[in-house]
GROMACS .gro file of C-alpha atoms in nm:
model
  184
    1MET     CA    1  -0.240   2.638   4.525
    2SER     CA    2  -0.568   2.697   4.302
    3ILE     CA    3  -0.768   2.531   4.573
    4THR     CA    4  -0.618   2.682   4.882
    5GLY     CA    5  -0.537   3.029   4.738
    6LYS     CA    6  -0.216   3.023   4.917
    7PRO     CA    7   0.129   2.938   4.783
    8PHE     CA    8   0.340   2.680   4.955
    9GLU     CA    9   0.655   2.466   4.864
   10LEU     CA   10   0.681   2.128   4.965
   11GLY     CA   11   1.060   2.104   4.958
   12LYS     CA   12   1.114   2.384   5.212
   13GLU     CA   13   1.192   2.319   5.571
   14LEU     CA   14   0.915   2.584   5.646
   15PHE     CA   15   0.646   2.347   5.524
   16ARG     CA   16   0.527   2.202   5.855
   17LEU     CA   17   0.212   2.109   6.026
   18GLY     CA   18   0.174   2.477   6.113
   19GLY     CA   19   0.199   2.589   5.760
   20LEU     CA   20  -0.071   2.313   5.659
   21LEU     CA   21  -0.309   2.452   5.923
   22ASP     CA   22  -0.256   2.813   5.789
   23THR     CA   23  -0.372   2.708   5.431
   24SER     CA   24  -0.688   2.598   5.574
   25PHE     CA   25  -0.649   2.223   5.430
   26VAL     CA   26  -0.908   2.109   5.682
   27ARG     CA   27  -1.204   2.293   5.530
   28LEU     CA   28  -1.084   2.173   5.179
   29LYS     CA   29  -1.056   1.812   5.274
   30ASP     CA   30  -1.333   1.701   5.022
   31GLU     CA   31  -1.160   1.875   4.734
   32ILE     CA   32  -0.817   1.734   4.840
   33ALA     CA   33  -0.981   1.378   4.872
   34GLU     CA   34  -1.110   1.410   4.510
   35ILE     CA   35  -0.756   1.506   4.390
   36THR     CA   36  -0.595   1.214   4.567
   37HIS     CA   37  -0.874   0.978   4.432
   38SER     CA   38  -0.826   1.107   4.090
   39ALA     CA   39  -0.443   1.084   4.118
   40SER     CA   40  -0.484   0.721   4.248
   41LYS     CA   41  -0.709   0.617   3.953
   42GLU     CA   42  -0.460   0.790   3.708
   43LEU     CA   43  -0.183   0.587   3.849
   44GLU     CA   44  -0.377   0.263   3.822
   45LEU     CA   45  -0.435   0.344   3.461
   46GLU     CA   46  -0.087   0.425   3.387
   47GLU     CA   47   0.023   0.089   3.545
   48ARG     CA   48  -0.213  -0.106   3.338
   49LEU     CA   49  -0.073   0.069   3.023
   50VAL     CA   50   0.279   0.008   3.124
   51HIS     CA   51   0.194  -0.353   3.164
   52ILE     CA   52   0.056  -0.376   2.839
   53GLU     CA   53   0.338  -0.199   2.680
   54GLU     CA   54   0.576  -0.437   2.863
   55ASP     CA   55   0.373  -0.733   2.742
   56TRP     CA   56   0.384  -0.641   2.373
   57SER     CA   57   0.743  -0.543   2.380
   58GLU     CA   58   0.800  -0.911   2.423
   59GLN     CA   59   0.549  -1.068   2.201
   60VAL     CA   60   0.684  -1.235   1.903
   61LEU     CA   61   0.564  -1.419   1.589
   62THR     CA   62   0.612  -1.796   1.604
   63PHE     CA   63   0.703  -1.984   1.287
   64ASP     CA   64   0.671  -2.338   1.163
   65ARG     CA   65   0.855  -2.540   0.917
   66PHE     CA   66   0.647  -2.601   0.588
   67LYS     CA   67   0.759  -2.927   0.423
   68ALA     CA   68   1.132  -2.880   0.332
   69ARG     CA   69   1.100  -2.519   0.278
   70GLY     CA   70   1.195  -2.398   0.624
   71PHE     CA   71   1.002  -2.159   0.848
   72VAL     CA   72   0.764  -1.994   0.601
   73THR     CA   73   0.431  -2.039   0.773
   74LEU     CA   74   0.301  -1.872   1.097
   75SER     CA   75   0.248  -2.141   1.369
   76LEU     CA   76  -0.129  -2.173   1.421
   77PRO     CA   77  -0.138  -2.259   1.775
   78ALA     CA   78   0.095  -1.985   1.895
   79THR     CA   79  -0.067  -1.735   1.657
   80GLN     CA   80  -0.416  -1.820   1.803
   81VAL     CA   81  -0.279  -1.762   2.151
   82LEU     CA   82  -0.129  -1.415   2.004
   83LEU     CA   83  -0.470  -1.325   1.868
   84GLU     CA   84  -0.629  -1.391   2.206
   85GLN     CA   85  -0.379  -1.167   2.391
   86LEU     CA   86  -0.435  -0.905   2.118
   87ALA     CA   87  -0.820  -0.908   2.199
   88GLU     CA   88  -0.757  -0.891   2.567
   89SER     CA   89  -0.522  -0.614   2.543
   90GLN     CA   90  -0.758  -0.417   2.298
   91MET     CA   91  -1.037  -0.473   2.552
   92SER     CA   92  -0.851  -0.343   2.841
   93LEU     CA   93  -0.724  -0.034   2.637
   94GLY     CA   94  -1.099   0.025   2.527
   95ASN     CA   95  -1.227   0.010   2.904
   96MET     CA   96  -0.935   0.233   2.992
   97LEU     CA   97  -1.054   0.490   2.731
   98HIS     CA   98  -1.389   0.489   2.890
   99SER     CA   99  -1.260   0.598   3.242
  100ARG     CA  100  -1.321   0.948   3.355
  101PHE     CA  101  -0.960   0.956   3.466
  102ILE     CA  102  -0.788   0.868   3.127
  103GLU     CA  103  -0.737   1.232   3.007
  104PRO     CA  104  -0.356   1.257   3.100
  105LEU     CA  105  -0.291   0.923   2.913
  106ARG     CA  106  -0.556   0.966   2.634
  107GLU     CA  107  -0.305   1.015   2.360
  108GLU     CA  108  -0.088   0.739   2.449
  109VAL     CA  109  -0.376   0.485   2.513
  110THR     CA  110  -0.532   0.596   2.183
  111GLY     CA  111  -0.187   0.519   2.016
  112TRP     CA  112  -0.175   0.176   2.156
  113VAL     CA  113  -0.527   0.113   2.035
  114ALA     CA  114  -0.435   0.195   1.674
  115LYS     CA  115  -0.111   0.012   1.695
  116LEU     CA  116  -0.273  -0.321   1.825
  117SER     CA  117  -0.557  -0.289   1.575
  118VAL     CA  118  -0.300  -0.268   1.289
  119VAL     CA  119  -0.116  -0.579   1.429
  120SER     CA  120  -0.451  -0.771   1.488
  121GLU     CA  121  -0.556  -0.683   1.123
  122CYS     CA  122  -0.214  -0.770   0.974
  123VAL     CA  123  -0.189  -1.119   1.158
  124GLU     CA  124  -0.557  -1.206   1.061
  125GLN     CA  125  -0.492  -1.123   0.690
  126TRP     CA  126  -0.151  -1.298   0.701
  127LEU     CA  127  -0.331  -1.613   0.801
  128VAL     CA  128  -0.585  -1.576   0.539
  129VAL     CA  129  -0.315  -1.540   0.267
  130GLN     CA  130  -0.103  -1.812   0.439
  131ASN     CA  131  -0.381  -2.054   0.382
  132MET     CA  132  -0.435  -1.955   0.021
  133TRP     CA  133  -0.057  -1.981  -0.037
  134MET     CA  134  -0.029  -2.336   0.136
  135TYR     CA  135  -0.330  -2.439  -0.086
  136LEU     CA  136  -0.170  -2.315  -0.408
  137GLU     CA  137   0.189  -2.457  -0.300
  138ALA     CA  138   0.009  -2.812  -0.274
  139VAL     CA  139  -0.125  -2.761  -0.626
  140PHE     CA  140   0.170  -2.620  -0.824
  141VAL     CA  141   0.474  -2.782  -0.653
  142GLY     CA  142   0.554  -3.123  -0.729
  143THR     CA  143   0.248  -3.205  -0.935
  144THR     CA  144   0.143  -3.237  -1.294
  145VAL     CA  145  -0.086  -2.950  -1.266
  146ALA     CA  146   0.210  -2.708  -1.304
  147GLN     CA  147   0.271  -2.877  -1.652
  148GLN     CA  148  -0.101  -2.849  -1.739
  149LEU     CA  149  -0.126  -2.485  -1.636
  150PRO     CA  150   0.210  -2.329  -1.726
  151GLN     CA  151   0.103  -1.960  -1.705
  152GLU     CA  152  -0.071  -1.999  -1.368
  153ALA     CA  153   0.235  -2.206  -1.268
  154LYS     CA  154   0.457  -1.914  -1.348
  155ARG     CA  155   0.251  -1.679  -1.166
  156PHE     CA  156   0.244  -1.880  -0.870
  157ALA     CA  157   0.634  -1.917  -0.891
  158MET     CA  158   0.667  -1.538  -0.872
  159ILE     CA  159   0.413  -1.534  -0.560
  160ASP     CA  160   0.595  -1.830  -0.404
  161HIS     CA  161   0.924  -1.641  -0.428
  162LYS     CA  162   0.761  -1.300  -0.288
  163TRP     CA  163   0.620  -1.517   0.000
  164THR     CA  164   0.937  -1.647   0.105
  165VAL     CA  165   1.119  -1.327   0.108
  166ILE     CA  166   0.836  -1.172   0.299
  167MET     CA  167   0.862  -1.454   0.548
  168ALA     CA  168   1.247  -1.414   0.568
  169ARG     CA  169   1.198  -1.051   0.667
  170ALA     CA  170   0.940  -1.145   0.918
  171LEU     CA  171   1.181  -1.396   1.083
  172GLU     CA  172   1.432  -1.110   1.130
  173ALA     CA  173   1.166  -0.896   1.320
  174PRO     CA  174   1.228  -0.918   1.690
  175THR     CA  175   0.853  -0.869   1.794
  176ALA     CA  176   0.508  -0.895   1.640
  177ILE     CA  177   0.465  -0.502   1.684
  178GLN     CA  178   0.787  -0.434   1.473
  179CYS     CA  179   0.691  -0.689   1.211
  180CYS     CA  180   0.341  -0.586   1.167
  181TYR     CA  181   0.337  -0.206   1.252
  182VAL     CA  182   0.522   0.009   1.011
  183ASN     CA  183   0.607   0.299   1.240
  184GLU     CA  184   0.812   0.090   1.483
   0.00000   0.00000   0.00000
């Protein structure tokens, strides 16, 4: 109505070709073409966002057995694939934010950018801590080092217990987002 200056209702039986001609749509074809083009581009962005949301509603963390301790480490090959998918999704969201048609979806896309950034940072830090834990586990479990360094062995035992508790919780999380992103 703001372009034509005349009200019309799409659901009415009165809305026919004659009604369209009365609104002077023909002289407004450029404005109407711009509106439909914008709507199409917004729909494309929305479909890409839905695709990303669906992908991440199914992404899970994969765990590997570590010695006889059970599933207490992230699977490195699967986690590398997950990090690649994270980077791809973040790049896609970043591209979406630079589109001139993003405005209706800006808040939701910005939320996903933040969410996936947190997941990415969490998984990357997790791998760093996991590597340190694996190194220390090799040093303090089943070796004479624990007898030679009793204080450090005691500290590692506490860290080891916390690690296994954290990993048990992580195993219960159904998706990577729910495991890493506190607000889910």
